[in-house]
């Protein structure tokens, strides 16, 4: 999900190619990581989490942070050992050396980007119309209108992607500042309400079991949901070849970025609980991606902040979706060039030099996803899409944590070690990620259906490619 993926795509195996320019220091890398984590996640899941556990909505954020940090330790051990911009797929292949397993991990990452972008499209549409409604420019739209805007937004992303958007680090700095400003507005509104003595700070430690799950299952389910808001840190490993002294600065910078993100999330959670009543917390699940908008609207009735906030949220969410689709299309392009997906998906526009086939393929999947989840009027669209994203990445993280243990045993004893995840933490992280991916957390069956359907499409395409390679002997050109 970075500029690295676009630049790396131009590097072939023929002859010597220039290496990527190392322009990132600790400050720019930190802003990249924070901006990538924040994005659409907190807008998408806070309402669902509040409807699941009530006032202790901050706790699942904290627990998701713990699991993400344990996994980040594994990523840090691997990225400092293998400082190459290929991420989970590289670590999987180094550990197991099985092409099909590597493909499954890589395609799961692609699918997570598509489902995440689809989530963002729906959150964007909800906040956009929320802004129009609050400003009195139109009434509450129906679900069909919201879906149409979400679909239109995905097509707009495809058009921008085809034109060749370069995801520059400087632009990412601006977007990160906007994202943080929007969340700071929510936090400021919450603490303003508490300062006025009209808030509900006592509810912060109150568990509301509205779904009769019990404390453990409800918190576990909410933690699985909250994990969607913590992902993004893993994308930074794709910037390793553009980072100065990555072995030294990556560990501290990634962990600092995760810490900043969870601090903001917990403060947002406290603000949500302080502003909204217990009854509103229970009902906010239906608000889906508009939960934070509801907080700002109720908490600042005498200020025009709520008139501006929805459009700040739109800006932040749009950035997340664009990054997701850039990543997905370029990974598809890369796999087609490596002969693990049909070669047609590696087609590039001759003038713009953008992977049009990969963009078209990922966009069609995203449009189909949005139409599929909105076909059931009773389903929670944002929750199902964000939950699918979290499930896919939890599976990827499980594999990466196991790969960390395997590669630790294969490590060259004479090679300098810059970072090692403490003791058995990769195993603990693998178990926790696998646990949060399971059905016992209350994950809706539709999330498994979406993930299974997407992966089935990938496997079918892989099988077709394998048969073609076998017939034409192109399989010999696949890089090991």
Coordinates of C-alpha atoms in Angstrom, one line a residue:
X1 CA 0.0 0.0 0.0
X2 CA 2.8 2.3 -0.8
X3 CA 4.7 4.1 -3.5
X4 CA 7.2 1.2 -3.2
X5 CA 4.8 -1.2 -4.8
X6 CA 4.4 0.9 -7.9
X7 CA 8.1 1.5 -8.3
X8 CA 9.1 -2.1 -7.6
X9 CA 6.7 -3.2 -10.4
X10 CA 9.0 -1.6 -13.0
X11 CA 12.0 -3.6 -11.8
X12 CA 12.4 -6.8 -13.8
X13 CA 14.7 -9.7 -13.5
X14 CA 16.5 -8.8 -16.7
X15 CA 19.8 -7.0 -16.1
X16 CA 20.7 -4.6 -13.3
X17 CA 18.1 -2.1 -12.2
X18 CA 18.6 0.9 -10.0
X19 CA 17.6 0.5 -6.4
X20 CA 14.9 2.5 -4.8
X21 CA 16.0 5.9 -3.3
X22 CA 16.2 5.8 0.5
X23 CA 14.4 9.0 1.4
X24 CA 12.6 8.0 4.6
X25 CA 13.9 9.0 8.0
X26 CA 12.3 8.2 11.3
X27 CA 9.9 11.2 11.2
X28 CA 8.5 10.5 7.7
X29 CA 8.3 6.8 8.4
X30 CA 6.4 7.5 11.6
X31 CA 3.9 9.7 9.8
X32 CA 3.4 7.0 7.1
X33 CA 2.8 4.3 9.7
X34 CA 0.4 6.4 11.8
X35 CA -1.5 7.6 8.7
X36 CA -1.8 4.1 7.4
X37 CA -3.2 2.7 10.6
X38 CA -5.7 5.5 11.3
X39 CA -7.6 5.8 8.1
X40 CA -11.1 4.4 7.9
X41 CA -10.8 1.8 10.7
X42 CA -12.0 3.8 13.7
X43 CA -14.9 5.3 11.7
X44 CA -16.0 1.9 10.5
X45 CA -16.0 -0.2 13.7
X46 CA -16.6 2.1 16.7
X47 CA -20.4 2.0 16.4
X48 CA -20.5 -1.8 16.1
X49 CA -18.1 -2.2 19.1
X50 CA -20.1 0.2 21.3
X51 CA -23.3 -1.8 20.4
X52 CA -21.5 -5.0 21.5
X53 CA -19.9 -4.0 24.8
X54 CA -21.3 -0.6 25.8
X55 CA -19.1 1.7 27.9
X56 CA -16.0 -0.4 27.9
X57 CA -15.6 0.0 24.2
X58 CA -12.0 1.3 24.9
X59 CA -11.0 -2.2 26.2
X60 CA -11.3 -4.1 22.8
X61 CA -9.1 -1.3 21.2
X62 CA -6.5 -2.0 23.9
X63 CA -6.6 -5.7 23.5
X64 CA -6.4 -5.4 19.7
X65 CA -3.4 -3.2 20.2
X66 CA -1.7 -5.9 22.3
X67 CA -2.3 -8.6 19.6
X68 CA -1.2 -6.2 16.9
X69 CA 2.0 -5.3 18.8
X70 CA 2.9 -8.9 19.4
X71 CA 2.5 -9.5 15.6
X72 CA 4.5 -6.3 14.9
X73 CA 7.4 -7.8 16.9
X74 CA 7.4 -10.7 14.4
X75 CA 7.3 -8.3 11.5
X76 CA 10.2 -6.3 12.9
X77 CA 12.3 -9.4 13.4
X78 CA 11.6 -10.4 9.8
X79 CA 12.0 -7.0 8.1
X80 CA 15.3 -6.4 9.8
X81 CA 16.5 -9.8 8.8
X82 CA 15.1 -9.6 5.2
X83 CA 14.9 -5.8 4.3
X84 CA 13.1 -6.3 1.0
X85 CA 9.7 -4.7 0.0
X86 CA 7.6 -7.9 -0.3
X87 CA 6.2 -8.3 3.2
X88 CA 4.2 -11.4 4.2
X89 CA 4.6 -13.2 0.9
X90 CA 8.4 -13.0 1.1
X91 CA 8.5 -14.2 4.7
X92 CA 6.2 -17.1 3.9
X93 CA 8.3 -18.2 1.0
X94 CA 11.5 -17.9 2.9
X95 CA 10.1 -20.0 5.7
X96 CA 8.2 -22.8 3.8
X97 CA 9.3 -22.6 0.2
X98 CA 5.9 -23.7 -1.1
X99 CA 4.7 -21.6 -4.0
X100 CA 1.1 -22.3 -3.5
X101 CA 1.2 -21.3 0.2
X102 CA 3.0 -18.1 -0.8
X103 CA 0.3 -17.4 -3.4
X104 CA -2.5 -17.9 -0.8
X105 CA -0.8 -15.4 1.6
X106 CA -0.2 -12.9 -1.2
X107 CA -3.8 -13.2 -2.6
X108 CA -5.2 -13.0 1.0
X109 CA -3.4 -9.6 1.3
X110 CA -4.9 -8.6 -2.1
X111 CA -8.4 -9.5 -0.9
X112 CA -8.0 -7.7 2.4
X113 CA -7.2 -4.6 0.4
X114 CA -10.3 -5.0 -1.7
X115 CA -12.6 -5.6 1.3
X116 CA -11.0 -2.8 3.2
X117 CA -11.6 -0.4 0.3
X118 CA -15.2 -1.6 0.0
X119 CA -15.7 -0.9 3.7
X120 CA -14.2 2.6 3.2
X121 CA -16.5 3.3 0.3
X122 CA -19.6 2.6 2.4
X123 CA -18.3 4.6 5.3
X124 CA -17.5 7.5 3.0
X125 CA -21.0 7.4 1.5
X126 CA -22.6 7.4 5.0
X127 CA -20.4 10.3 6.2
X128 CA -20.9 12.3 3.0
X129 CA -24.7 12.1 3.2
X130 CA -24.5 12.7 7.0
X131 CA -22.7 15.9 6.3
X132 CA -25.3 17.0 3.7
X133 CA -28.1 16.1 6.2
X134 CA -26.6 18.0 9.1
X135 CA -26.0 21.1 6.9
X136 CA -29.7 20.9 5.8
X137 CA -28.8 20.4 2.2
X138 CA -30.9 17.2 1.8
X139 CA -32.9 14.7 3.8
X140 CA -31.9 11.2 4.9
X141 CA -31.2 9.1 1.9
X142 CA -32.2 5.5 1.4
X143 CA -29.8 2.6 1.4
X144 CA -30.0 2.4 -2.4
X145 CA -28.6 5.9 -2.8
X146 CA -25.8 5.2 -0.3
X147 CA -24.9 2.1 -2.2
X148 CA -24.9 3.9 -5.5
X149 CA -22.5 6.5 -4.2
X150 CA -20.3 3.8 -2.7
X151 CA -20.2 2.1 -6.2
X152 CA -19.5 5.4 -7.9
X153 CA -16.7 6.1 -5.5
X154 CA -15.0 2.8 -6.4
X155 CA -15.3 3.7 -10.0
X156 CA -13.7 7.1 -9.3
X157 CA -10.9 5.4 -7.5
X158 CA -10.3 3.2 -10.5
X159 CA -10.2 6.2 -12.8
X160 CA -7.7 7.9 -10.5
X161 CA -5.6 4.8 -10.2
X162 CA -5.6 4.4 -14.0
X163 CA -4.3 7.9 -14.4
X164 CA -1.3 7.0 -12.4
X165 CA -1.5 8.5 -8.9
X166 CA 1.9 8.6 -7.2
X167 CA 1.5 8.1 -3.5
X168 CA 4.2 10.6 -2.4
X169 CA 5.4 10.7 1.2
X170 CA 4.8 14.4 1.4
X171 CA 1.2 14.0 0.4
X172 CA 0.8 11.3 2.9
X173 CA 2.0 13.7 5.6
X174 CA -0.8 16.1 4.7
X175 CA -3.4 13.3 4.7
X176 CA -2.2 12.0 8.1
X177 CA -2.5 15.5 9.6
X178 CA -6.1 15.7 8.3
X179 CA -6.9 12.3 9.7
X180 CA -5.5 13.1 13.1
X181 CA -7.3 16.4 13.2
X182 CA -10.6 14.7 12.6
X183 CA -10.1 12.3 15.4
X184 CA -8.9 15.2 17.7
X185 CA -12.2 16.9 17.0
X186 CA -14.0 13.8 18.3
X187 CA -11.8 13.7 21.4
X188 CA -12.1 17.4 22.0
X189 CA -15.9 17.3 21.8
X190 CA -15.9 14.4 24.3
X191 CA -13.7 16.2 26.8
X192 CA -15.6 19.4 26.3
X193 CA -18.9 17.6 27.2
X194 CA -17.2 16.2 30.3
X195 CA -15.9 19.6 31.3
X196 CA -19.4 21.0 31.1
X197 CA -20.6 18.3 33.5
X198 CA -23.2 17.0 31.0
X199 CA -21.3 13.8 29.9
X200 CA -21.4 10.2 31.1
X201 CA -17.8 9.5 32.3
X202 CA -19.2 7.0 34.8
X203 CA -20.2 4.7 31.9
X204 CA -16.6 4.2 30.8
X205 CA -16.3 1.1 33.0
X206 CA -19.8 -0.2 32.5
X207 CA -20.3 -3.3 30.4
X208 CA -23.6 -3.5 28.6
X209 CA -24.3 -7.0 27.4
X210 CA -27.0 -6.0 24.9
X211 CA -26.6 -9.3 22.9
X212 CA -26.5 -11.6 26.0
X213 CA -23.0 -13.0 25.1
X214 CA -21.4 -12.6 28.5
X215 CA -18.3 -10.5 29.3
X216 CA -15.7 -12.8 27.8
X217 CA -17.4 -13.5 24.5
X218 CA -18.6 -10.0 24.0
X219 CA -15.2 -8.5 24.6
X220 CA -13.6 -11.1 22.4
X221 CA -16.0 -10.4 19.6
X222 CA -15.4 -6.6 20.0
X223 CA -11.6 -7.2 20.0
X224 CA -11.9 -9.1 16.7
X225 CA -13.9 -6.2 15.3
X226 CA -11.4 -3.6 16.7
X227 CA -8.5 -5.4 14.9
X228 CA -9.7 -3.8 11.7
X229 CA -8.7 -0.4 13.1
X230 CA -5.2 -1.6 14.1
X231 CA -4.1 -3.0 10.7
X232 CA -1.9 -1.0 8.4
X233 CA 1.3 -1.2 10.4
X234 CA 2.3 -4.2 8.3
X235 CA 2.2 -2.1 5.1
X236 CA 5.3 -0.2 6.3
X237 CA 7.5 -3.2 5.5
X238 CA 6.9 -2.4 1.9
X239 CA 8.8 0.9 2.5
X240 CA 11.9 -0.8 3.8
X241 CA 13.9 -0.3 0.6
X242 CA 13.2 3.4 0.8
X243 CA 14.1 3.8 4.4
X244 CA 17.5 5.0 5.7
X245 CA 19.1 2.5 8.1
X246 CA 15.9 0.5 8.3
X247 CA 17.4 -2.1 10.7
X248 CA 17.9 0.6 13.3
X249 CA 14.9 2.9 13.0
X250 CA 12.1 0.4 12.0
X251 CA 11.6 -1.2 15.4
X252 CA 11.2 2.0 17.4
X253 CA 9.2 3.8 14.7
X254 CA 6.7 1.0 14.1
X255 CA 6.0 0.5 17.8
X256 CA 5.7 4.3 18.4
X257 CA 3.2 4.5 15.5
X258 CA 1.1 1.7 17.0
X259 CA 1.2 3.4 20.4
X260 CA 0.1 6.7 19.0
X261 CA -2.8 5.0 17.1
X262 CA -4.1 3.1 20.1
X263 CA -3.9 6.2 22.3
X264 CA -6.0 8.2 19.9
X265 CA -8.5 5.3 19.6
X266 CA -8.9 4.9 23.3
X267 CA -9.5 8.6 23.7
X268 CA -12.0 8.5 20.9
X269 CA -13.7 5.6 22.7
X270 CA -13.9 7.5 25.9
X271 CA -15.4 10.5 24.1
X272 CA -18.1 8.2 22.5
X273 CA -19.1 6.8 25.9
X274 CA -19.1 10.3 27.5
X275 CA -21.3 11.9 24.9
X276 CA -23.8 9.2 24.1
X277 CA -26.2 7.7 26.6
X278 CA -26.3 4.0 27.3
X279 CA -29.4 3.6 25.2
X280 CA -27.7 5.5 22.3
X281 CA -24.6 3.3 22.7
X282 CA -26.8 0.2 22.3
X283 CA -28.5 1.6 19.2
X284 CA -25.4 3.1 17.6
X285 CA -24.5 -0.3 16.1
X286 CA -27.1 0.5 13.4
X287 CA -25.2 3.8 12.7
X288 CA -22.4 1.7 11.2
X289 CA -19.8 4.1 9.9
X290 CA -21.5 7.3 11.1
X291 CA -21.0 6.7 14.8
X292 CA -18.3 9.4 15.3
X293 CA -20.4 11.8 13.3
X294 CA -23.3 11.2 15.8
X295 CA -20.9 12.0 18.7
X296 CA -19.7 15.3 17.1
X297 CA -23.3 16.3 16.2
X298 CA -24.7 15.7 19.7
X299 CA -21.7 17.0 21.6
X300 CA -21.3 20.3 19.9
X301 CA -24.8 21.6 19.1
X302 CA -23.8 25.3 19.4
X303 CA -20.7 25.0 17.3
X304 CA -20.3 24.5 13.5
X305 CA -17.8 21.7 14.0
X306 CA -20.3 19.0 13.2
X307 CA -21.0 20.6 9.8
X308 CA -17.3 20.3 8.8
X309 CA -16.4 17.0 10.5
X310 CA -18.2 14.6 8.1
X311 CA -16.2 16.0 5.2
X312 CA -12.9 15.6 7.0
X313 CA -13.9 12.0 7.7
X314 CA -14.7 11.6 4.0
X315 CA -11.2 12.8 3.1
X316 CA -9.5 10.4 5.6
X317 CA -11.6 7.4 4.5
X318 CA -11.0 8.2 0.8
X319 CA -7.3 8.2 1.4
X320 CA -7.5 4.7 3.0
X321 CA -9.5 3.3 0.1
X322 CA -7.1 4.7 -2.5
X323 CA -4.1 3.2 -0.7
X324 CA -5.9 -0.2 -0.5
X325 CA -6.8 -0.2 -4.2
X326 CA -3.3 0.9 -5.3
X327 CA -1.9 -2.0 -3.3
X328 CA -4.4 -4.6 -4.5
X329 CA -4.0 -3.7 -8.2
X330 CA -0.2 -3.7 -8.1
X331 CA 0.0 -7.0 -6.2
X332 CA -2.3 -8.5 -8.8
X333 CA 0.0 -7.1 -11.5
X334 CA 3.1 -8.5 -9.7
X335 CA 1.6 -12.0 -9.4
X336 CA 0.6 -11.9 -13.1
X337 CA 4.2 -11.0 -14.0
X338 CA 5.5 -13.8 -11.8
X339 CA 3.2 -16.3 -13.7
X340 CA 1.1 -17.2 -10.7
X341 CA -2.0 -15.4 -12.1
X342 CA -3.1 -15.2 -15.7
X343 CA -0.7 -13.1 -17.8
X344 CA -3.6 -10.9 -19.0
X345 CA -3.9 -9.4 -15.5
X346 CA -0.4 -8.0 -15.9
X347 CA -1.4 -5.7 -18.8
X348 CA -0.2 -2.1 -18.6
X349 CA -1.4 1.1 -20.2
X350 CA 1.3 2.0 -22.7
X351 CA 1.2 5.8 -22.0
X352 CA 0.2 6.0 -18.4
X353 CA 2.1 2.8 -17.5
X354 CA -0.5 1.8 -15.0
X355 CA -1.7 -1.8 -14.5
X356 CA -5.1 -1.4 -16.0
X357 CA -6.0 -5.1 -15.9
X358 CA -5.2 -5.4 -12.2
X359 CA -7.1 -2.2 -11.6
X360 CA -10.1 -3.5 -13.5
X361 CA -10.0 -6.9 -11.8
X362 CA -9.8 -5.5 -8.3
X363 CA -12.5 -2.9 -9.0
X364 CA -14.9 -5.5 -10.3
X365 CA -14.4 -7.6 -7.2
X366 CA -15.0 -4.5 -5.0
X367 CA -18.2 -3.6 -6.9
X368 CA -19.4 -7.2 -6.6
X369 CA -18.7 -7.2 -2.9
X370 CA -20.6 -4.0 -2.2
X371 CA -23.6 -5.3 -4.2
X372 CA -23.5 -8.7 -2.4
X373 CA -23.5 -7.3 1.1
X374 CA -26.1 -4.7 0.4
X375 CA -28.5 -7.3 -1.2
X376 CA -29.6 -8.3 2.4
X377 CA -31.3 -5.2 3.9
X378 CA -30.9 -6.7 7.4
X379 CA -27.1 -7.1 7.3
X380 CA -24.6 -4.7 8.8
X381 CA -22.7 -3.8 5.6
X382 CA -19.7 -2.0 7.2
X383 CA -19.4 -4.7 10.0
X384 CA -19.4 -7.5 7.4
X385 CA -16.8 -5.9 5.1
X386 CA -14.5 -4.7 7.9
X387 CA -14.9 -8.1 9.7
X388 CA -13.9 -9.9 6.5
X389 CA -10.8 -7.7 6.2
X390 CA -9.8 -8.4 9.8
X391 CA -10.4 -12.2 9.3
X392 CA -8.1 -12.3 6.2
X393 CA -5.3 -10.4 7.8
X394 CA -5.6 -12.4 11.1
X395 CA -5.0 -15.5 8.9
X396 CA -2.0 -13.8 7.2
X397 CA -0.6 -12.7 10.6
X398 CA -0.9 -16.2 11.9
X399 CA 1.2 -17.5 9.1
X400 CA 3.7 -14.6 9.5
X401 CA 4.1 -15.4 13.2
X402 CA 4.7 -19.0 12.5
X403 CA 7.2 -18.1 9.7
X404 CA 9.1 -16.0 12.2
X405 CA 9.6 -19.0 14.4
X406 CA 10.7 -21.2 11.4
X407 CA 13.1 -18.6 10.1
X408 CA 14.6 -18.0 13.5
X409 CA 15.8 -21.6 13.5
X410 CA 17.2 -21.1 10.0
X411 CA 19.0 -17.9 10.9
X412 CA 22.7 -17.7 10.0
X413 CA 24.5 -17.6 13.4
X414 CA 27.2 -15.3 11.9
X415 CA 24.7 -12.8 10.6
X416 CA 24.2 -9.7 12.7
X417 CA 20.7 -9.6 14.4
X418 CA 19.1 -6.2 14.8
X419 CA 15.8 -7.2 16.4
X420 CA 14.4 -10.4 17.9
X421 CA 10.9 -10.8 19.2
X422 CA 11.2 -11.7 22.8
X423 CA 11.2 -15.5 23.6
X424 CA 8.0 -17.3 22.5
X425 CA 6.0 -14.2 21.6
X426 CA 5.6 -15.1 17.9
X427 CA 3.9 -18.4 19.1
X428 CA 1.7 -16.4 21.5
X429 CA 0.8 -14.0 18.7
X430 CA 0.1 -16.8 16.2
X431 CA -2.3 -18.5 18.7
X432 CA -4.1 -15.2 19.5
X433 CA -4.5 -14.3 15.8
X434 CA -5.8 -17.7 15.0
X435 CA -8.2 -17.5 18.0
X436 CA -9.6 -14.1 16.9
X437 CA -10.1 -15.5 13.3
X438 CA -12.3 -18.4 14.6
X439 CA -16.1 -18.6 14.6
X440 CA -16.2 -18.6 18.4
X441 CA -15.8 -14.8 18.4
X442 CA -19.3 -14.5 17.0
X443 CA -18.1 -13.6 13.5
X444 CA -21.0 -13.5 11.0
X445 CA -21.0 -16.5 8.6
X446 CA -21.2 -14.0 5.7
X447 CA -17.7 -12.9 6.5
X448 CA -16.4 -16.4 5.9
X449 CA -18.5 -16.7 2.8
X450 CA -17.0 -13.5 1.4
X451 CA -13.4 -14.5 2.3
X452 CA -13.9 -18.0 1.0
X453 CA -15.4 -16.8 -2.3
X454 CA -12.6 -14.3 -2.9
X455 CA -9.9 -16.9 -2.2
X456 CA -11.7 -19.4 -4.4
X457 CA -11.6 -17.0 -7.3
X458 CA -7.8 -16.7 -6.7
X459 CA -7.3 -20.4 -6.5
X460 CA -9.2 -21.0 -9.7
X461 CA -7.1 -18.3 -11.5
X462 CA -3.9 -19.9 -10.0
X463 CA -4.9 -23.3 -11.2
X464 CA -5.7 -22.0 -14.7
X465 CA -2.3 -20.3 -14.8
X466 CA -0.5 -23.4 -13.5
X467 CA -2.1 -25.5 -16.3
X468 CA -1.1 -22.9 -18.9
X469 CA 2.4 -22.7 -17.5
X470 CA 2.7 -26.5 -17.6
X471 CA 1.6 -26.6 -21.2
X472 CA 3.9 -23.8 -22.4
X473 CA 6.8 -24.4 -20.0
X474 CA 6.4 -20.9 -18.7
X475 CA 6.5 -22.3 -15.2
X476 CA 10.3 -22.5 -15.5
X477 CA 10.4 -18.7 -15.4
X478 CA 8.6 -18.3 -12.1
X479 CA 11.0 -16.8 -9.6
X480 CA 11.8 -18.9 -6.6

